[in-house]
Amino acid sequence: MTTPTQPQAHTSIEDYLEGEQGGDIKHEYLAGQVVAMGGASDKHGLIAGSLYAALLPAARRKHCQLFIADMKVRVDHDTGSYFYYPDLLLTCDPDDKESPYYRRHPCLLVEVLSPSTERIDRREKLFAYQTIPSLREYLLVDPDRRCVEVYRFGETVRHETFTEGGFWLDCLGAEITLDDVYVDAEAL
């Protein structure tokens, strides 16, 4: 969840990564600009946690690494380098361990939407994420109603919306039900 701040001088990647290790507030890095992130709602946290719990058994079977909230994804583009904190990041590349603070080769990224970040998740991050060659799926999860959008990347980009039942994740070879995603959030 990115919140714009005042314009600032260009920050190096090294200074950004060092600053993130000692700070209490998370920041995203956008080609030299550091942007503070806001907090998440209770539904946001419950949905991210439920998805993590639903994906973890399949991730372990495939010897993948599944991270929630605190692992950055690094995206290198012609315009610079970008570091985002997706709500969930899954990498199945055993060599994707260049840094203990970010990954470059995810096969799945998940963002739980919020009013302040939905536009960024749907535009900026969708554009940035689809430049990652290893990325197979990008999920956008609505915290207020049963709705999971899946962007599938390959030779073309496919967009699917699920409002009942479940959805298949090619990256893990697993089906996730909407009941699994929303079980805790709907109890609020």
Tab-separated table of N, CA, C and O in Angstrom, residues 50-178:
chain	number	residue	atom	x	y	z
A	50	SER	N	-5.113	-16.069	5.348
A	50	SER	CA	-5.846	-17.241	4.852
A	50	SER	C	-5.265	-17.760	3.550
A	50	SER	O	-5.145	-18.974	3.352
A	51	LEU	N	-4.902	-16.848	2.660
A	51	LEU	CA	-4.271	-17.271	1.401
A	51	LEU	C	-2.928	-17.946	1.659
A	51	LEU	O	-2.605	-18.958	1.036
A	52	TYR	N	-2.164	-17.389	2.576
A	52	TYR	CA	-0.885	-17.989	2.934
A	52	TYR	C	-1.105	-19.422	3.432
A	52	TYR	O	-0.433	-20.355	2.992
A	53	ALA	N	-2.075	-19.583	4.328
A	53	ALA	CA	-2.362	-20.919	4.882
A	53	ALA	C	-2.831	-21.876	3.792
A	53	ALA	O	-2.459	-23.057	3.797
A	54	ALA	N	-3.615	-21.384	2.840
A	54	ALA	CA	-4.124	-22.242	1.769
A	54	ALA	C	-3.025	-22.636	0.776
A	54	ALA	O	-3.024	-23.754	0.252
A	55	LEU	N	-2.085	-21.730	0.529
A	55	LEU	CA	-1.035	-21.986	-0.457
A	55	LEU	C	0.162	-22.759	0.096
A	55	LEU	O	0.870	-23.435	-0.646
A	56	LEU	N	0.391	-22.661	1.397
A	56	LEU	CA	1.604	-23.215	1.988
A	56	LEU	C	1.795	-24.714	1.750
A	56	LEU	O	2.898	-25.136	1.375
A	57	PRO	N	0.779	-25.566	1.929
A	57	PRO	CA	1.021	-27.000	1.684
A	57	PRO	C	1.494	-27.298	0.257
A	57	PRO	O	2.432	-28.070	0.065
A	58	ALA	N	0.861	-26.655	-0.738
A	58	ALA	CA	1.280	-26.880	-2.133
A	58	ALA	C	2.670	-26.309	-2.374
A	58	ALA	O	3.477	-26.904	-3.089
A	59	ALA	N	2.972	-25.155	-1.774
A	59	ALA	CA	4.309	-24.559	-1.926
A	59	ALA	C	5.380	-25.489	-1.365
A	59	ALA	O	6.434	-25.674	-1.973
A	60	ARG	N	5.110	-26.067	-0.227
A	60	ARG	CA	6.087	-26.989	0.374
A	60	ARG	C	6.265	-28.239	-0.483
A	60	ARG	O	7.391	-28.719	-0.649
A	61	ARG	N	5.167	-28.781	-1.018
A	61	ARG	CA	5.269	-29.962	-1.874
A	61	ARG	C	6.144	-29.691	-3.096
A	61	ARG	O	6.858	-30.575	-3.566
A	62	LYS	N	6.088	-28.478	-3.619
A	62	LYS	CA	6.855	-28.133	-4.813
A	62	LYS	C	8.218	-27.532	-4.476
A	62	LYS	O	8.925	-27.079	-5.376
A	63	HIS	N	8.573	-27.504	-3.184
A	63	HIS	CA	9.846	-26.940	-2.731
A	63	HIS	C	9.999	-25.470	-3.122
A	63	HIS	O	11.075	-25.028	-3.540
A	64	CYS	N	8.891	-24.732	-2.978
A	64	CYS	CA	8.872	-23.301	-3.269
A	64	CYS	C	8.973	-22.514	-1.967
A	64	CYS	O	8.737	-23.056	-0.889
A	65	GLN	N	9.300	-21.237	-2.078
A	65	GLN	CA	9.321	-20.339	-0.929
A	65	GLN	C	8.123	-19.408	-1.018
A	65	GLN	O	7.926	-18.728	-2.034
A	66	LEU	N	7.331	-19.356	0.053
A	66	LEU	CA	6.147	-18.506	0.111
A	66	LEU	C	6.356	-17.472	1.206
A	66	LEU	O	6.629	-17.827	2.351
A	67	PHE	N	6.241	-16.198	0.833
A	67	PHE	CA	6.446	-15.102	1.774
A	67	PHE	C	5.172	-14.282	1.905
A	67	PHE	O	4.455	-14.096	0.934
A	68	ILE	N	4.934	-13.767	3.105
A	68	ILE	CA	3.779	-12.919	3.354
A	68	ILE	C	4.267	-11.543	3.812
A	68	ILE	O	5.040	-11.442	4.765
A	69	ALA	N	3.854	-10.516	3.104
A	69	ALA	CA	3.966	-9.100	3.458
A	69	ALA	C	5.371	-8.507	3.534
A	69	ALA	O	5.552	-7.373	3.119
A	70	ASP	N	6.368	-9.171	4.062
A	70	ASP	CA	7.645	-8.513	4.323
A	70	ASP	C	8.757	-8.789	3.320
A	70	ASP	O	9.842	-8.244	3.461
A	71	MET	N	8.507	-9.606	2.320
A	71	MET	CA	9.529	-9.861	1.306
A	71	MET	C	9.253	-8.968	0.092
A	71	MET	O	8.149	-8.951	-0.439
A	72	LYS	N	10.278	-8.247	-0.326
A	72	LYS	CA	10.148	-7.370	-1.485
A	72	LYS	C	10.361	-8.174	-2.769
A	72	LYS	O	11.090	-9.149	-2.788
A	73	VAL	N	9.722	-7.702	-3.841
A	73	VAL	CA	10.021	-8.203	-5.177
A	73	VAL	C	10.764	-7.084	-5.894
A	73	VAL	O	10.382	-5.912	-5.818
A	74	ARG	N	11.862	-7.453	-6.558
A	74	ARG	CA	12.641	-6.472	-7.318
A	74	ARG	C	12.277	-6.605	-8.790
A	74	ARG	O	12.307	-7.706	-9.354
A	75	VAL	N	11.953	-5.467	-9.393
A	75	VAL	CA	11.611	-5.421	-10.806
A	75	VAL	C	12.578	-4.449	-11.472
A	75	VAL	O	12.621	-3.270	-11.099
A	76	ASP	N	13.363	-4.947	-12.407
A	76	ASP	CA	14.280	-4.085	-13.155
A	76	ASP	C	13.679	-3.819	-14.522
A	76	ASP	O	13.254	-4.740	-15.221
A	77	HIS	N	13.624	-2.545	-14.868
A	77	HIS	CA	12.976	-2.113	-16.100
A	77	HIS	C	13.864	-1.056	-16.753
A	77	HIS	O	14.779	-0.535	-16.115
A	78	ASP	N	13.585	-0.718	-17.992
A	78	ASP	CA	14.361	0.303	-18.698
A	78	ASP	C	14.424	1.612	-17.913
A	78	ASP	O	15.419	2.332	-17.978
A	79	THR	N	13.364	1.923	-17.195
A	79	THR	CA	13.287	3.197	-16.477
A	79	THR	C	13.924	3.142	-15.098
A	79	THR	O	13.946	4.147	-14.399
A	80	GLY	N	14.409	1.988	-14.675
A	80	GLY	CA	15.062	1.867	-13.379
A	80	GLY	C	14.646	0.607	-12.646
A	80	GLY	O	13.982	-0.262	-13.200
A	81	SER	N	15.033	0.554	-11.382
A	81	SER	CA	14.688	-0.589	-10.534
A	81	SER	C	13.563	-0.189	-9.588
A	81	SER	O	13.505	0.950	-9.121
A	82	TYR	N	12.710	-1.160	-9.313
A	82	TYR	CA	11.549	-0.944	-8.449
A	82	TYR	C	11.507	-2.070	-7.426
A	82	TYR	O	11.762	-3.223	-7.768
A	83	PHE	N	11.177	-1.727	-6.184
A	83	PHE	CA	10.990	-2.716	-5.129
A	83	PHE	C	9.596	-2.523	-4.554
A	83	PHE	O	9.265	-1.430	-4.093
A	84	TYR	N	8.800	-3.580	-4.603
A	84	TYR	CA	7.445	-3.554	-4.060
A	84	TYR	C	7.330	-4.612	-2.966
A	84	TYR	O	8.044	-5.613	-2.992
A	85	TYR	N	6.388	-4.403	-2.065
A	85	TYR	CA	6.043	-5.386	-1.044
A	85	TYR	C	4.681	-5.986	-1.409
A	85	TYR	O	3.650	-5.464	-0.998
A	86	PRO	N	4.634	-7.057	-2.174
A	86	PRO	CA	3.327	-7.690	-2.419
A	86	PRO	C	2.833	-8.337	-1.123
A	86	PRO	O	3.615	-8.623	-0.210
A	87	ASP	N	1.532	-8.575	-1.044
A	87	ASP	CA	0.991	-9.234	0.150
A	87	ASP	C	1.481	-10.668	0.253
A	87	ASP	O	1.723	-11.168	1.351
A	88	LEU	N	1.606	-11.347	-0.874
A	88	LEU	CA	2.199	-12.690	-0.918
A	88	LEU	C	3.127	-12.767	-2.116
A	88	LEU	O	2.826	-12.217	-3.182
A	89	LEU	N	4.221	-13.459	-1.948
A	89	LEU	CA	5.196	-13.678	-3.011
A	89	LEU	C	5.591	-15.150	-2.962
A	89	LEU	O	5.970	-15.652	-1.907
A	90	LEU	N	5.497	-15.810	-4.103
A	90	LEU	CA	5.884	-17.215	-4.208
A	90	LEU	C	6.957	-17.337	-5.273
A	90	LEU	O	6.780	-16.898	-6.406
A	91	THR	N	8.096	-17.919	-4.905
A	91	THR	CA	9.136	-18.214	-5.869
A	91	THR	C	9.457	-19.705	-5.801
A	91	THR	O	9.567	-20.270	-4.722
A	92	CYS	N	9.568	-20.301	-6.971
A	92	CYS	CA	9.908	-21.722	-7.052
A	92	CYS	C	11.269	-21.927	-7.691
A	92	CYS	O	11.659	-23.059	-7.974
A	93	ASP	N	11.991	-20.846	-7.919
A	93	ASP	CA	13.330	-20.900	-8.482
A	93	ASP	C	14.325	-21.111	-7.341
A	93	ASP	O	14.497	-20.223	-6.498
A	94	PRO	N	14.997	-22.257	-7.283
A	94	PRO	CA	15.917	-22.526	-6.170
A	94	PRO	C	17.107	-21.567	-6.121
A	94	PRO	O	17.747	-21.434	-5.081
A	95	ASP	N	17.379	-20.870	-7.215
A	95	ASP	CA	18.491	-19.921	-7.245
A	95	ASP	C	18.065	-18.487	-6.949
A	95	ASP	O	18.880	-17.572	-7.011
A	96	ASP	N	16.789	-18.281	-6.620
A	96	ASP	CA	16.272	-16.939	-6.359
A	96	ASP	C	16.571	-16.544	-4.915
A	96	ASP	O	15.666	-16.359	-4.101
A	97	LYS	N	17.857	-16.429	-4.613
A	97	LYS	CA	18.281	-16.109	-3.246
A	97	LYS	C	19.432	-15.110	-3.272
A	97	LYS	O	20.321	-15.142	-2.431
A	98	GLU	N	19.407	-14.219	-4.238
A	98	GLU	CA	20.453	-13.208	-4.381
A	98	GLU	C	20.579	-12.347	-3.126
A	98	GLU	O	21.656	-11.925	-2.751
A	99	SER	N	19.449	-12.087	-2.487
A	99	SER	CA	19.430	-11.223	-1.305
A	99	SER	C	18.451	-11.798	-0.281
A	99	SER	O	17.422	-12.347	-0.662
A	100	PRO	N	18.735	-11.622	1.001
A	100	PRO	CA	17.755	-12.055	2.013
A	100	PRO	C	16.580	-11.085	2.132
A	100	PRO	O	15.635	-11.354	2.867
A	101	TYR	N	16.598	-9.976	1.377
A	101	TYR	CA	15.569	-8.946	1.520
A	101	TYR	C	14.658	-8.791	0.312
A	101	TYR	O	13.684	-8.053	0.370
A	102	TYR	N	14.965	-9.463	-0.788
A	102	TYR	CA	14.082	-9.397	-1.959
A	102	TYR	C	14.271	-10.627	-2.828
A	102	TYR	O	15.230	-11.374	-2.692
A	103	ARG	N	13.294	-10.821	-3.712
A	103	ARG	CA	13.356	-11.886	-4.708
A	103	ARG	C	13.134	-11.247	-6.075
A	103	ARG	O	12.430	-10.256	-6.207
A	104	ARG	N	13.726	-11.854	-7.102
A	104	ARG	CA	13.605	-11.350	-8.473
A	104	ARG	C	12.758	-12.246	-9.383
A	104	ARG	O	12.346	-11.816	-10.443
A	105	HIS	N	12.569	-13.518	-8.986
A	105	HIS	CA	11.964	-14.489	-9.903
A	105	HIS	C	10.714	-15.161	-9.329
A	105	HIS	O	10.634	-16.393	-9.298
A	106	PRO	N	9.714	-14.378	-8.920
A	106	PRO	CA	8.499	-15.014	-8.398
A	106	PRO	C	7.694	-15.647	-9.527
A	106	PRO	O	7.788	-15.228	-10.688
A	107	CYS	N	6.913	-16.660	-9.187
A	107	CYS	CA	5.967	-17.201	-10.171
A	107	CYS	C	4.539	-16.764	-9.830
A	107	CYS	O	3.653	-16.826	-10.668
A	108	LEU	N	4.325	-16.281	-8.596
A	108	LEU	CA	3.004	-15.821	-8.161
A	108	LEU	C	3.179	-14.609	-7.256
A	108	LEU	O	4.020	-14.629	-6.352
A	109	LEU	N	2.382	-13.566	-7.515
A	109	LEU	CA	2.313	-12.396	-6.648
A	109	LEU	C	0.849	-12.123	-6.332
A	109	LEU	O	-0.015	-12.303	-7.196
A	110	VAL	N	0.577	-11.709	-5.096
A	110	VAL	CA	-0.799	-11.451	-4.652
A	110	VAL	C	-0.861	-10.083	-4.008
A	110	VAL	O	-0.011	-9.741	-3.178
A	111	GLU	N	-1.877	-9.319	-4.375
A	111	GLU	CA	-2.182	-8.049	-3.718
A	111	GLU	C	-3.628	-8.096	-3.240
A	111	GLU	O	-4.527	-8.414	-4.019
A	112	VAL	N	-3.827	-7.818	-1.957
A	112	VAL	CA	-5.179	-7.645	-1.416
A	112	VAL	C	-5.484	-6.163	-1.581
A	112	VAL	O	-4.719	-5.308	-1.117
A	113	LEU	N	-6.574	-5.861	-2.254
A	113	LEU	CA	-6.892	-4.481	-2.601
A	113	LEU	C	-7.298	-3.656	-1.388
A	113	LEU	O	-7.829	-4.183	-0.405
A	114	SER	N	-7.057	-2.360	-1.480
A	114	SER	CA	-7.571	-1.402	-0.501
A	114	SER	C	-7.913	-0.136	-1.277
A	114	SER	O	-7.379	0.096	-2.367
A	115	PRO	N	-8.810	0.695	-0.757
A	115	PRO	CA	-9.212	1.898	-1.495
A	115	PRO	C	-8.030	2.804	-1.853
A	115	PRO	O	-8.004	3.386	-2.931
A	116	SER	N	-7.042	2.894	-0.985
A	116	SER	CA	-5.928	3.802	-1.243
A	116	SER	C	-4.912	3.249	-2.240
A	116	SER	O	-4.120	4.008	-2.794
A	117	THR	N	-4.915	1.945	-2.494
A	117	THR	CA	-3.895	1.369	-3.380
A	117	THR	C	-4.453	0.630	-4.593
A	117	THR	O	-3.669	0.172	-5.428
A	118	GLU	N	-5.759	0.513	-4.706
A	118	GLU	CA	-6.330	-0.294	-5.788
A	118	GLU	C	-5.869	0.184	-7.161
A	118	GLU	O	-5.508	-0.630	-8.022
A	119	ARG	N	-5.855	1.485	-7.384
A	119	ARG	CA	-5.434	2.005	-8.680
A	119	ARG	C	-3.981	1.629	-8.973
A	119	ARG	O	-3.643	1.221	-10.084
A	120	ILE	N	-3.115	1.711	-7.977
A	120	ILE	CA	-1.701	1.348	-8.146
A	120	ILE	C	-1.561	-0.150	-8.423
A	120	ILE	O	-0.802	-0.564	-9.291
A	121	ASP	N	-2.310	-0.969	-7.675
A	121	ASP	CA	-2.253	-2.424	-7.870
A	121	ASP	C	-2.724	-2.818	-9.264
A	121	ASP	O	-2.177	-3.737	-9.876
A	122	ARG	N	-3.763	-2.141	-9.761
A	122	ARG	CA	-4.345	-2.489	-11.063
A	122	ARG	C	-3.553	-1.937	-12.248
A	122	ARG	O	-3.645	-2.463	-13.348
A	123	ARG	N	-2.813	-0.859	-12.048
A	123	ARG	CA	-2.106	-0.237	-13.162
A	123	ARG	C	-0.594	-0.380	-13.030
A	123	ARG	O	0.035	-1.122	-13.757
A	124	GLU	N	-0.025	0.388	-12.104
A	124	GLU	CA	1.431	0.437	-11.967
A	124	GLU	C	2.026	-0.941	-11.702
A	124	GLU	O	2.957	-1.374	-12.376
A	125	LYS	N	1.483	-1.621	-10.702
A	125	LYS	CA	2.049	-2.924	-10.351
A	125	LYS	C	1.755	-3.968	-11.420
A	125	LYS	O	2.619	-4.791	-11.729
A	126	LEU	N	0.569	-3.946	-11.999
A	126	LEU	CA	0.262	-4.886	-13.084
A	126	LEU	C	1.259	-4.697	-14.222
A	126	LEU	O	1.812	-5.671	-14.740
A	127	PHE	N	1.512	-3.467	-14.611
A	127	PHE	CA	2.480	-3.195	-15.681
A	127	PHE	C	3.873	-3.672	-15.282
A	127	PHE	O	4.561	-4.348	-16.050
A	128	ALA	N	4.298	-3.311	-14.068
A	128	ALA	CA	5.645	-3.685	-13.614
A	128	ALA	C	5.778	-5.194	-13.480
A	128	ALA	O	6.766	-5.784	-13.932
A	129	TYR	N	4.796	-5.830	-12.864
A	129	TYR	CA	4.889	-7.261	-12.610
A	129	TYR	C	4.914	-8.084	-13.897
A	129	TYR	O	5.596	-9.102	-13.962
A	130	GLN	N	4.186	-7.645	-14.922
A	130	GLN	CA	4.171	-8.473	-16.124
A	130	GLN	C	5.480	-8.410	-16.903
A	130	GLN	O	5.665	-9.170	-17.850
A	131	THR	N	6.421	-7.576	-16.476
A	131	THR	CA	7.754	-7.580	-17.097
A	131	THR	C	8.670	-8.624	-16.464
A	131	THR	O	9.791	-8.818	-16.934
A	132	ILE	N	8.218	-9.287	-15.404
A	132	ILE	CA	9.012	-10.318	-14.738
A	132	ILE	C	8.856	-11.623	-15.520
A	132	ILE	O	7.766	-12.199	-15.549
A	133	PRO	N	9.911	-12.115	-16.167
A	133	PRO	CA	9.784	-13.300	-17.016
A	133	PRO	C	9.263	-14.547	-16.297
A	133	PRO	O	8.559	-15.358	-16.893
A	134	SER	N	9.570	-14.714	-15.013
A	134	SER	CA	9.165	-15.911	-14.284
A	134	SER	C	7.722	-15.872	-13.794
A	134	SER	O	7.167	-16.902	-13.411
A	135	LEU	N	7.094	-14.695	-13.805
A	135	LEU	CA	5.753	-14.552	-13.221
A	135	LEU	C	4.708	-15.232	-14.085
A	135	LEU	O	4.577	-14.948	-15.271
A	136	ARG	N	3.968	-16.135	-13.473
A	136	ARG	CA	2.899	-16.847	-14.182
A	136	ARG	C	1.527	-16.320	-13.818
A	136	ARG	O	0.622	-16.338	-14.643
A	137	GLU	N	1.367	-15.867	-12.537
A	137	GLU	CA	0.050	-15.394	-12.100
A	137	GLU	C	0.171	-14.218	-11.135
A	137	GLU	O	1.102	-14.163	-10.324
A	138	TYR	N	-0.788	-13.309	-11.256
A	138	TYR	CA	-0.900	-12.149	-10.380
A	138	TYR	C	-2.350	-12.096	-9.920
A	138	TYR	O	-3.263	-12.036	-10.748
A	139	LEU	N	-2.548	-12.159	-8.608
A	139	LEU	CA	-3.900	-12.156	-8.041
A	139	LEU	C	-4.209	-10.818	-7.411
A	139	LEU	O	-3.383	-10.262	-6.682
A	140	LEU	N	-5.415	-10.322	-7.676
A	140	LEU	CA	-5.965	-9.163	-6.998
A	140	LEU	C	-7.178	-9.662	-6.222
A	140	LEU	O	-8.097	-10.239	-6.804
A	141	VAL	N	-7.170	-9.436	-4.907
A	141	VAL	CA	-8.211	-9.986	-4.035
A	141	VAL	C	-8.981	-8.840	-3.408
A	141	VAL	O	-8.396	-7.962	-2.760
A	142	ASP	N	-10.286	-8.839	-3.590
A	142	ASP	CA	-11.162	-7.821	-3.015
A	142	ASP	C	-11.465	-8.209	-1.573
A	142	ASP	O	-11.985	-9.301	-1.331
A	143	PRO	N	-11.175	-7.355	-0.599
A	143	PRO	CA	-11.427	-7.721	0.796
A	143	PRO	C	-12.884	-7.576	1.224
A	143	PRO	O	-13.278	-8.111	2.257
A	144	ASP	N	-13.692	-6.870	0.422
A	144	ASP	CA	-15.063	-6.567	0.838
A	144	ASP	C	-16.122	-7.469	0.230
A	144	ASP	O	-17.266	-7.466	0.673
A	145	ARG	N	-15.774	-8.220	-0.783
A	145	ARG	CA	-16.718	-9.163	-1.400
A	145	ARG	C	-15.925	-10.302	-2.015
A	145	ARG	O	-14.755	-10.147	-2.331
A	146	ARG	N	-16.565	-11.423	-2.181
A	146	ARG	CA	-15.891	-12.586	-2.766
A	146	ARG	C	-15.583	-12.313	-4.230
A	146	ARG	O	-16.437	-12.459	-5.099
A	147	CYS	N	-14.355	-11.922	-4.466
A	147	CYS	CA	-13.930	-11.652	-5.833
A	147	CYS	C	-12.412	-11.717	-5.897
A	147	CYS	O	-11.714	-10.915	-5.260
A	148	VAL	N	-11.917	-12.689	-6.660
A	148	VAL	CA	-10.482	-12.840	-6.891
A	148	VAL	C	-10.258	-12.741	-8.396
A	148	VAL	O	-10.878	-13.466	-9.177
A	149	GLU	N	-9.391	-11.822	-8.782
A	149	GLU	CA	-9.022	-11.680	-10.179
A	149	GLU	C	-7.652	-12.316	-10.374
A	149	GLU	O	-6.750	-12.087	-9.566
A	150	VAL	N	-7.531	-13.095	-11.438
A	150	VAL	CA	-6.269	-13.763	-11.742
A	150	VAL	C	-5.805	-13.304	-13.121
A	150	VAL	O	-6.520	-13.459	-14.105
A	151	TYR	N	-4.621	-12.706	-13.138
A	151	TYR	CA	-3.952	-12.388	-14.401
A	151	TYR	C	-2.955	-13.502	-14.648
A	151	TYR	O	-2.118	-13.799	-13.800
A	152	ARG	N	-3.060	-14.123	-15.818
A	152	ARG	CA	-2.164	-15.220	-16.184
A	152	ARG	C	-1.250	-14.733	-17.307
A	152	ARG	O	-1.720	-14.179	-18.306
A	153	PHE	N	0.041	-14.945	-17.119
A	153	PHE	CA	1.030	-14.453	-18.066
A	153	PHE	C	1.657	-15.606	-18.823
A	153	PHE	O	1.937	-16.654	-18.261
A	154	GLY	N	1.876	-15.398	-20.055
A	154	GLY	CA	2.503	-16.360	-20.952
A	154	GLY	C	2.721	-15.630	-22.260
A	154	GLY	O	3.154	-14.478	-22.272
A	155	GLU	N	2.364	-16.254	-23.367
A	155	GLU	CA	2.473	-15.561	-24.652
A	155	GLU	C	1.484	-14.409	-24.729
A	155	GLU	O	1.726	-13.424	-25.415
A	156	THR	N	0.360	-14.549	-24.035
A	156	THR	CA	-0.623	-13.471	-23.923
A	156	THR	C	-0.972	-13.310	-22.448
A	156	THR	O	-0.652	-14.173	-21.627
A	157	VAL	N	-1.643	-12.225	-22.124
A	157	VAL	CA	-2.129	-11.999	-20.766
A	157	VAL	C	-3.617	-12.337	-20.751
A	157	VAL	O	-4.385	-11.814	-21.565
A	158	ARG	N	-3.988	-13.238	-19.841
A	158	ARG	CA	-5.403	-13.596	-19.672
A	158	ARG	C	-5.867	-13.079	-18.323
A	158	ARG	O	-5.144	-13.190	-17.329
A	159	HIS	N	-7.066	-12.548	-18.290
A	159	HIS	CA	-7.649	-12.035	-17.058
A	159	HIS	C	-8.929	-12.813	-16.771
A	159	HIS	O	-9.802	-12.918	-17.630
A	160	GLU	N	-9.012	-13.373	-15.564
A	160	GLU	CA	-10.189	-14.141	-15.151
A	160	GLU	C	-10.663	-13.613	-13.802
A	160	GLU	O	-9.850	-13.228	-12.961
A	161	THR	N	-11.982	-13.603	-13.613
A	161	THR	CA	-12.574	-13.156	-12.355
A	161	THR	C	-13.372	-14.300	-11.759
A	161	THR	O	-14.173	-14.940	-12.456
A	162	PHE	N	-13.156	-14.555	-10.464
A	162	PHE	CA	-13.843	-15.640	-9.765
A	162	PHE	C	-14.639	-15.056	-8.598
A	162	PHE	O	-14.076	-14.357	-7.748
A	163	THR	N	-15.938	-15.352	-8.569
A	163	THR	CA	-16.801	-14.871	-7.489
A	163	THR	C	-17.472	-16.018	-6.732
A	163	THR	O	-18.197	-15.777	-5.769
A	164	GLU	N	-17.225	-17.222	-7.173
A	164	GLU	CA	-17.728	-18.406	-6.461
A	164	GLU	C	-16.844	-19.595	-6.804
A	164	GLU	O	-16.079	-19.570	-7.759
A	165	GLY	N	-16.968	-20.649	-5.995
A	165	GLY	CA	-16.168	-21.857	-6.242
A	165	GLY	C	-14.714	-21.649	-5.907
A	165	GLY	O	-14.371	-21.272	-4.793
A	166	GLY	N	-13.847	-21.875	-6.887
A	166	GLY	CA	-12.415	-21.751	-6.657
A	166	GLY	C	-11.691	-21.390	-7.935
A	166	GLY	O	-12.314	-21.165	-8.970
A	167	PHE	N	-10.383	-21.325	-7.850
A	167	PHE	CA	-9.562	-20.986	-9.004
A	167	PHE	C	-8.294	-21.825	-8.967
A	167	PHE	O	-7.804	-22.204	-7.914
A	168	TRP	N	-7.785	-22.109	-10.147
A	168	TRP	CA	-6.599	-22.937	-10.319
A	168	TRP	C	-5.374	-22.039	-10.432
A	168	TRP	O	-5.405	-21.010	-11.104
A	169	LEU	N	-4.287	-22.449	-9.772
A	169	LEU	CA	-3.011	-21.747	-9.893
A	169	LEU	C	-2.021	-22.651	-10.611
A	169	LEU	O	-1.607	-23.685	-10.076
A	170	ASP	N	-1.664	-22.280	-11.830
A	170	ASP	CA	-0.708	-23.065	-12.620
A	170	ASP	C	0.643	-23.149	-11.927
A	170	ASP	O	1.308	-24.174	-11.972
A	171	CYS	N	1.048	-22.057	-11.320
A	171	CYS	CA	2.359	-21.984	-10.674
A	171	CYS	C	2.543	-23.087	-9.635
A	171	CYS	O	3.618	-23.649	-9.513
A	172	LEU	N	1.481	-23.395	-8.910
A	172	LEU	CA	1.554	-24.424	-7.866
A	172	LEU	C	0.888	-25.737	-8.258
A	172	LEU	O	1.043	-26.731	-7.561
A	173	GLY	N	0.128	-25.713	-9.339
A	173	GLY	CA	-0.635	-26.909	-9.686
A	173	GLY	C	-1.655	-27.220	-8.606
A	173	GLY	O	-1.798	-28.367	-8.189
A	174	ALA	N	-2.357	-26.178	-8.137
A	174	ALA	CA	-3.292	-26.355	-7.020
A	174	ALA	C	-4.533	-25.503	-7.231
A	174	ALA	O	-4.469	-24.434	-7.836
A	175	GLU	N	-5.650	-25.993	-6.694
A	175	GLU	CA	-6.885	-25.218	-6.699
A	175	GLU	C	-7.102	-24.643	-5.308
A	175	GLU	O	-6.920	-25.331	-4.298
A	176	ILE	N	-7.504	-23.380	-5.278
A	176	ILE	CA	-7.798	-22.672	-4.040
A	176	ILE	C	-9.268	-22.279	-4.091
A	176	ILE	O	-9.737	-21.756	-5.106
A	177	THR	N	-9.991	-22.534	-3.023
A	177	THR	CA	-11.404	-22.168	-3.008
A	177	THR	C	-11.574	-20.768	-2.421
A	177	THR	O	-10.757	-20.309	-1.619
A	178	LEU	N	-12.651	-20.112	-2.818
A	178	LEU	CA	-12.953	-18.812	-2.232
A	178	LEU	C	-13.286	-18.956	-0.754
A	178	LEU	O	-13.035	-18.035	0.024
